[in-house]
Coordinates of C-alpha atoms and ligand atoms in Angstrom, one line a residue:
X235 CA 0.0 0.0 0.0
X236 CA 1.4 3.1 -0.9
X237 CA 2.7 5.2 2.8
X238 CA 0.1 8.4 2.4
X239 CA -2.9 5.9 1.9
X240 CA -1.2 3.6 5.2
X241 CA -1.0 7.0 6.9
X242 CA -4.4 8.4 6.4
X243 CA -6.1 5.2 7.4
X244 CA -3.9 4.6 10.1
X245 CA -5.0 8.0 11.5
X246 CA -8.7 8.0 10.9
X247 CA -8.5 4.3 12.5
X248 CA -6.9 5.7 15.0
X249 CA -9.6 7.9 16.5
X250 CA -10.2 8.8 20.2
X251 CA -10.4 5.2 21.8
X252 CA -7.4 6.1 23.6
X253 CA -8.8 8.4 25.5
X254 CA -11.1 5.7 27.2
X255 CA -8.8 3.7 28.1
X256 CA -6.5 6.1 29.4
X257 CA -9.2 6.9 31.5
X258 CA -10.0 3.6 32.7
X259 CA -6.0 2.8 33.9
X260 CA -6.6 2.9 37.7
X261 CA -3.0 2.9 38.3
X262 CA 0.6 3.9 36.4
X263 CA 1.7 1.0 35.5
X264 CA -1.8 0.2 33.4
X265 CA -2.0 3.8 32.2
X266 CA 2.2 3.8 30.8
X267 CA 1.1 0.5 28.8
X268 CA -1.7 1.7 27.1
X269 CA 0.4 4.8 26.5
X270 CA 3.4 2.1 24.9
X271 CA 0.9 0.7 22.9
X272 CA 0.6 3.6 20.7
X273 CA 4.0 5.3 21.1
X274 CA 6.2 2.9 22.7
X275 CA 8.6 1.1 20.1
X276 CA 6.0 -0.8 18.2
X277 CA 3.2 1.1 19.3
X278 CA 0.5 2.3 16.5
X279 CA 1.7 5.9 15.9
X280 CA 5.3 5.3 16.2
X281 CA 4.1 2.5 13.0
X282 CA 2.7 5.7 11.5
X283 CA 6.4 8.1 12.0
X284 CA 8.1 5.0 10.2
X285 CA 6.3 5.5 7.1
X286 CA 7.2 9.2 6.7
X287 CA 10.6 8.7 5.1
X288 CA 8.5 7.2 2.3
X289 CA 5.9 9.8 1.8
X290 CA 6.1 11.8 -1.1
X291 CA 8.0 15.2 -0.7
X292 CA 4.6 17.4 -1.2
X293 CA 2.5 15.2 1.1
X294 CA 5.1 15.3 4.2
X295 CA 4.2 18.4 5.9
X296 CA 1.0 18.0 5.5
X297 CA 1.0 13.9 7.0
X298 CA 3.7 15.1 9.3
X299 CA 1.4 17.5 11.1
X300 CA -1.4 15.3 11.4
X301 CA 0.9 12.4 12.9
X302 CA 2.3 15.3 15.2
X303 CA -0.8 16.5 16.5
X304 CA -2.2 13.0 17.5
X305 CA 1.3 12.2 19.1
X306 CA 0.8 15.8 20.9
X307 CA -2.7 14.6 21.9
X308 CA -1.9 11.1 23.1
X309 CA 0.8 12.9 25.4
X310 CA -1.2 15.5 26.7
X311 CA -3.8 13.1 27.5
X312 CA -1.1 10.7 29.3
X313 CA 0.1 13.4 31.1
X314 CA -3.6 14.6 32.7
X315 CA -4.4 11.2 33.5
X316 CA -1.0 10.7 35.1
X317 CA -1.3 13.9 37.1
X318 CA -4.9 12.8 37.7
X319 CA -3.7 9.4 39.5
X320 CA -1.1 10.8 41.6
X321 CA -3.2 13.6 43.2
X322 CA -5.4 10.7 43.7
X323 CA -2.6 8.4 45.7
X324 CA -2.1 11.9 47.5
X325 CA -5.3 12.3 48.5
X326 CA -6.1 8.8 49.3
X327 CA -2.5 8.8 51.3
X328 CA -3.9 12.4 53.1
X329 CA -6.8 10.5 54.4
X330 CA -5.8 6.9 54.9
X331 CA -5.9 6.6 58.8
X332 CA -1.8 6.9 59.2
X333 CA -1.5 3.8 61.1
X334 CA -3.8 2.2 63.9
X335 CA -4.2 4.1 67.1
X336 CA -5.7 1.2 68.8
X337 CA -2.7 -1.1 68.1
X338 CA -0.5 -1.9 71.2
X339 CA 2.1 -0.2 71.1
X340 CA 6.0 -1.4 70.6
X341 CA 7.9 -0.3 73.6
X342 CA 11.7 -0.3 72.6
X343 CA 13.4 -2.7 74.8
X344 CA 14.3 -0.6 78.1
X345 CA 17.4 -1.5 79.9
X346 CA 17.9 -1.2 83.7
X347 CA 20.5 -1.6 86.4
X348 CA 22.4 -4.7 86.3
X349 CA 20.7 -7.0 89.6
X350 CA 24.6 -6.2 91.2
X351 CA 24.4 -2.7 91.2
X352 CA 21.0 -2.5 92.2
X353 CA 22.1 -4.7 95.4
X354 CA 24.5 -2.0 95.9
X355 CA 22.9 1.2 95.8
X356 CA 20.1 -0.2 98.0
X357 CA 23.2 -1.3 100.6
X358 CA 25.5 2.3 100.3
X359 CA 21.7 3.9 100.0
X360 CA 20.4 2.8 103.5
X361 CA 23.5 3.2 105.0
X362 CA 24.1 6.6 103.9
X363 CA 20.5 7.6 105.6
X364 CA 21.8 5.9 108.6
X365 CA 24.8 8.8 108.9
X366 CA 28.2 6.9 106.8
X367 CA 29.8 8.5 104.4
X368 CA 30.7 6.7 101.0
X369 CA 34.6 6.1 100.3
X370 CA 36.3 4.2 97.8
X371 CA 39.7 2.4 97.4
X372 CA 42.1 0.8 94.4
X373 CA 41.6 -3.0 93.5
X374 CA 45.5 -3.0 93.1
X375 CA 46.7 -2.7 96.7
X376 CA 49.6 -3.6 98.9
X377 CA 49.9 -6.4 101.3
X378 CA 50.2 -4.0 104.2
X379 CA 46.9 -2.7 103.6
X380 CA 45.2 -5.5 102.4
X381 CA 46.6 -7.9 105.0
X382 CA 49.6 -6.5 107.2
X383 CA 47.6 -3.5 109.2
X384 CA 44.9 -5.7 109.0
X385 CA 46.6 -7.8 111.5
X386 CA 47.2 -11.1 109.1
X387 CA 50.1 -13.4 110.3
X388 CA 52.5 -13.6 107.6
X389 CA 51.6 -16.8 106.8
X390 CA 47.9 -16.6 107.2
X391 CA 46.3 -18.9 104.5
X392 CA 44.4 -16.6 102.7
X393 CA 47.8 -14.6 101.6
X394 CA 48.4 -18.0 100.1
X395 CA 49.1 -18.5 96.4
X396 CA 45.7 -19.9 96.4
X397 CA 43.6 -17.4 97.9
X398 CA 45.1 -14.4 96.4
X399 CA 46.3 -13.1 93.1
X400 CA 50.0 -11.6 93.4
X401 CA 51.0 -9.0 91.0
X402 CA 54.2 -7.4 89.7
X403 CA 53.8 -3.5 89.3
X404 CA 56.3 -2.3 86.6
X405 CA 58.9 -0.5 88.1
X406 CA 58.0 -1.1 92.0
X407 CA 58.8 -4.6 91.6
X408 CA 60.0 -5.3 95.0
X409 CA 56.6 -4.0 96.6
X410 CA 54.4 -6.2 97.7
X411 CA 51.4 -6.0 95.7
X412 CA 47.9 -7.8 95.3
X413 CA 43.8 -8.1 93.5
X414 CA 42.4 -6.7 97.2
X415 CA 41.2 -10.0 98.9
X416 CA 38.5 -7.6 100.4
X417 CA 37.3 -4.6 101.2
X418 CA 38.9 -4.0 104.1
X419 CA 41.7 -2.2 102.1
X420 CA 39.1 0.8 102.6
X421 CA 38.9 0.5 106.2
X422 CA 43.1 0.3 106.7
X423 CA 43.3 3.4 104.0
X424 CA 40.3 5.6 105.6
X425 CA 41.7 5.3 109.2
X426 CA 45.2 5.9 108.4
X427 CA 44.3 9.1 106.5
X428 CA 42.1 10.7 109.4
X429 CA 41.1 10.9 113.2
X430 CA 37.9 9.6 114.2
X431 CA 35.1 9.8 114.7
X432 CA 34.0 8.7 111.5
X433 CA 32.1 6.3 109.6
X434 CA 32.4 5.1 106.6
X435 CA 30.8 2.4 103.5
X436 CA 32.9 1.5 100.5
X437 CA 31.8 -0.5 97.4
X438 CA 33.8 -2.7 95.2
X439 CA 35.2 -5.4 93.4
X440 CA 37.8 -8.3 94.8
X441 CA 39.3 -11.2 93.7
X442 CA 40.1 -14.5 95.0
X443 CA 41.4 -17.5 93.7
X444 CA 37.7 -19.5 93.5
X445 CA 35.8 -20.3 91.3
X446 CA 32.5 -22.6 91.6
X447 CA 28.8 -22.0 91.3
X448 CA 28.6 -19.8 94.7
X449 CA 32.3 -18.6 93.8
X450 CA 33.8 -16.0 91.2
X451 CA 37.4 -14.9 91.1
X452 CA 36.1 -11.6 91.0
X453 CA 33.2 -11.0 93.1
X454 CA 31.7 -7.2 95.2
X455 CA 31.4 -6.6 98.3
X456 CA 30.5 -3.5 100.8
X457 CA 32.4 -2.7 103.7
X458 CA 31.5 0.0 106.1
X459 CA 32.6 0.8 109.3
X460 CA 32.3 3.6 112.4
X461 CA 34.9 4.6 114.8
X462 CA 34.6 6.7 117.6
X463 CA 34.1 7.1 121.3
X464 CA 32.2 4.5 123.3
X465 CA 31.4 2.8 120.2
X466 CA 30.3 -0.5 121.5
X467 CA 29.3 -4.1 120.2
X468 CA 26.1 -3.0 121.0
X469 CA 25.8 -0.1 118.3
X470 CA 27.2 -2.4 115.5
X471 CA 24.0 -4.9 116.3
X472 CA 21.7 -2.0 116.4
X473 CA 23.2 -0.2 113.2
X474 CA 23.5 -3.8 111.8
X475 CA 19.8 -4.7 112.8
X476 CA 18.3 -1.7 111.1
X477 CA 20.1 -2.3 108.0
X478 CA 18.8 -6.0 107.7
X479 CA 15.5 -4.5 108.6
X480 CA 15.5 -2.2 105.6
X481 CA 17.1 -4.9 103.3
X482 CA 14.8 -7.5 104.0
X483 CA 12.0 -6.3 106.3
X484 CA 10.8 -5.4 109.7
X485 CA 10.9 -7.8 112.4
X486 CA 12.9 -10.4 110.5
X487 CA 14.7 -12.7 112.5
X488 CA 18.8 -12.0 113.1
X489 CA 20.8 -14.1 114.4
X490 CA 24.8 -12.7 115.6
X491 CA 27.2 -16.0 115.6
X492 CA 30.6 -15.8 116.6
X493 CA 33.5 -16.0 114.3
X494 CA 36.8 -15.1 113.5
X495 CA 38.4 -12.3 111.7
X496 CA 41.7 -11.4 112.5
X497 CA 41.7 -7.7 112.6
X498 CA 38.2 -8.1 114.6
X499 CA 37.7 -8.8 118.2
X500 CA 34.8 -10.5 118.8
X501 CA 34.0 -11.4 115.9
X502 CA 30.1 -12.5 114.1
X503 CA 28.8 -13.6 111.5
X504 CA 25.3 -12.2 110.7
X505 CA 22.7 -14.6 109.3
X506 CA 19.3 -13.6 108.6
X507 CA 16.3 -16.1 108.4
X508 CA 15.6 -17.5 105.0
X509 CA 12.3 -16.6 103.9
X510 CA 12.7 -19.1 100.7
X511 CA 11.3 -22.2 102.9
X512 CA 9.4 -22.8 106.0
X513 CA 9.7 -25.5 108.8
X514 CA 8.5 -28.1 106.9
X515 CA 10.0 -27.4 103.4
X516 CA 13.2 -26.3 104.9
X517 CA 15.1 -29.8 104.0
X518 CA 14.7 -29.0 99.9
X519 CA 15.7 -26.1 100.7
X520 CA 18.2 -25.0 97.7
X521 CA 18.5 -21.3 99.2
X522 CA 19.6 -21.8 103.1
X523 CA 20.3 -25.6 102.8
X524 CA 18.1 -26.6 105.6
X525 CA 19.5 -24.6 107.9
X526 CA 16.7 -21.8 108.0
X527 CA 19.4 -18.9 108.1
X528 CA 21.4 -17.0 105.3
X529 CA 24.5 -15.7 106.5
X530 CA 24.9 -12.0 105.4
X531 CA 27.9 -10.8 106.3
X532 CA 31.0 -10.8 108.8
X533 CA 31.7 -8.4 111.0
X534 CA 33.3 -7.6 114.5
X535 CA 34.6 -4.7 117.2
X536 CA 37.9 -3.5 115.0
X537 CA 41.1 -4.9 116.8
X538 CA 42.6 -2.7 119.2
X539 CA 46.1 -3.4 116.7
X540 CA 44.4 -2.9 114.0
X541 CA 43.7 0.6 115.3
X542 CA 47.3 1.5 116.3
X543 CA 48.8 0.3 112.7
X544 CA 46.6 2.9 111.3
X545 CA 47.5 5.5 114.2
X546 CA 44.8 5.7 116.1
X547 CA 45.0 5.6 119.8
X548 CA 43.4 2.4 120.8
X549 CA 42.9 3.8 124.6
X550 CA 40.5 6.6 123.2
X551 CA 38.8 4.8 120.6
X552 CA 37.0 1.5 119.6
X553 CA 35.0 0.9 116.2
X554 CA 33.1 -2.0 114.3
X555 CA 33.8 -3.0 110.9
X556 CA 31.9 -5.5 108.9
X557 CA 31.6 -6.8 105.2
X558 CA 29.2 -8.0 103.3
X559 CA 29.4 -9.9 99.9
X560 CA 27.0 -8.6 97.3
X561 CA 26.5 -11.8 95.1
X562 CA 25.8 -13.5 97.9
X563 CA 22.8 -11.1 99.0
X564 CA 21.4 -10.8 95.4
X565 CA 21.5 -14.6 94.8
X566 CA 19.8 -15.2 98.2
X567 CA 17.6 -12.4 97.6
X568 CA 16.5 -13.7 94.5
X569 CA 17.3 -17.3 94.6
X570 CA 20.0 -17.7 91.8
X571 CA 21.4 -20.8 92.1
X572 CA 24.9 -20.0 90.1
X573 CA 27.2 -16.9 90.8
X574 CA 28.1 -17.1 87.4
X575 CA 24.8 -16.5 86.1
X576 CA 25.3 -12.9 87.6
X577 CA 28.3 -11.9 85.1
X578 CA 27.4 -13.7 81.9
X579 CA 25.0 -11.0 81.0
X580 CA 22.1 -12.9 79.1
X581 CA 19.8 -10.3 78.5
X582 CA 16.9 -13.5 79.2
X583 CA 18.1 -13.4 82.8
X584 CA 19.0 -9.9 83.5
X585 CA 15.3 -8.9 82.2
X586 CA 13.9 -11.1 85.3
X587 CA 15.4 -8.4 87.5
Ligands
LIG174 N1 36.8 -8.8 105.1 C1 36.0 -9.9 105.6 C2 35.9 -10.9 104.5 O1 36.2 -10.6 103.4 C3 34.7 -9.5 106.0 C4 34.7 -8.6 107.3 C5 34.8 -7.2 107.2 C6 34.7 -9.1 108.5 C7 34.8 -6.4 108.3 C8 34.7 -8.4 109.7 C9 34.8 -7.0 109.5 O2 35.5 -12.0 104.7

């Protein structure tokens, strides 16, 4: 067929059908296929342009226009029904309920103090309202003041290669120097430094050479204690009384059982009853072992040698000390069976807390 006839009848063929089904895409991706159809690579009009190159000089313009001004149409049409769907999604995006109010929400995960630290600030918190002060000392010390003012024989056990971890310094070599064993470093460093009276709780890791399901190498503990005049055995069991009190309630039962220490004298430990169990469950008792009592904590009336290695006058003054392990109150507290549950950090068990 000759091009000019192809054109013409292309055209009139063409007619406004488009403009129906541009109208009837209900999204862009319909709408730009319809639009391919007739101008995409092998779409009818583009067909139409092909055959120009053979139209006859004279009839070119002419052809040319009328091929133009349908293209011009198709595009104009394309591009109001495309403007027309997208102030559409707009609108409908506007007005769409932005999400669901009544949906629970999604907290983000909240962290909180480790079960450790909370045992902590409770401890240093009550006894701060009862009047001490809060001090803290190195984890590296020396022997003389975690053992030798403390009043340790030289050959005491626990200054054993078992019980403590020994440590060069660089350059001091020849001191003799340790992982604290306890925080009794505090109490040697406190009263060397000033006169009493005074009263003091310190915070803080030690280290020990132990390591089973109720011992760490590294574990906390909190010492505190007052020196003054007259201070007597019987203010350490009233100071100590109110702080189990606080700690675990009003009214529960303490019990004071000697013990030795050997910067202390007397010396107790402090066991509180276990509320984990009763009478008759007591035997299964996984907490206090049968035994119906935690033990808390050691303590004692300071050592009247103790008091003179750190320069104060023993005639004059007497103090109580006593130490408490942290672990030890947080797994009783909670009944965690295995210290080392308390430094593996699982998020699953630090959440129970
Ligand atoms: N330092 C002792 C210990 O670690 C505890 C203690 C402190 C006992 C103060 C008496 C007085 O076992």
């Amino acid at each position: 067929m000759d091009p000019t006839a192809e054109i013409e009848q292309g055209l009139s063929a063409f007619g406004e059908d488009f403009r129906a089904q541009f109208a009837a895409a209900e999204s862009e991706l319909t709408l730009r296929s319809a639009r391919a159809e007739l101008l995409g690579k092998k779409g009818r009009l583009t067909q139409l342009l092909k055959l120009m190159g053979r139209v006859p000089a004279d009839q070119r313009k002419r052809l040319g226009e009328a091929v133009n001004a349908s293209k011009l149409e198709v595009e104009a049409c394309f591009q109001a029904r495309l403007d027309e769907l997208s102030r559409a999604a707009r609108e409908a995006d506007l007005k769409a309920t932005p999400f669901d109010l009544s949906l629970p929400g999604r907290a983000p995960a909240r962290g909180h103090l480790h079960p450790l630290t909370q045992v902590r600030e409770q401890v240093l918190d009550t006894f701060e309202g009862l009047g001490f002060e809060v001090a803290s000392g190195p984890q590296v010390e020396l022997e003389e003041n975690n053992f030798t003012k403390l009043a340790f024989p030289p050959d005491h056990p626990a200054t054993d290669m078992q019980d403590t971890f020994w440590v060069k310094v660089a350059g001091a070599e020849s001191a003799r120097t340790l992982l604290r064993t306890h925080t009794s470093n505090v109490q040697v460093r406190e009263m060397s430094q000033r006169q009493p009276p005074m009263a003091v709780v310190s915070g803080g890791a030690v280290f020990r050479r132990d390591d089973d399901v109720t011992h760490s190498p590294m574990f906390h503990q909190i010492e505190g204690f007052w020196v003054g005049e007259g201070v007597s055995f019987s203010h350490l069991k009233g100071v100590l009384t109110a702080f189990l009190e606080r700690m675990y309630g009003a009214g529960v039962a303490v019990r004071f059982r000697p013990s030795y220490f050997p910067f202390v004298e007397p010396g107790a430990e402090v066991d509180v009853a276990c509320d984990f169990c009763t009478e008759t469950t007591c035997a299964s008792c996984r907490v206090c072992k049968g035994t119906r009592w935690l033990e808390i904590l050691g303590c004692g009336m300071i050592h009247p040698e103790v008091l003179e290695h750190c320069g104060i006058d023993s005639e004059r003054y007497t103090g109580f000390a006593f130490g408490l392990g942290v672990e030890r109150v947080a797994m009783r507290r909670y009944g965690i069976p295995d210290i080392r549950l308390l430094f593996e950090n699982d998020p699953r068990f630090l959440a129970q807390f």
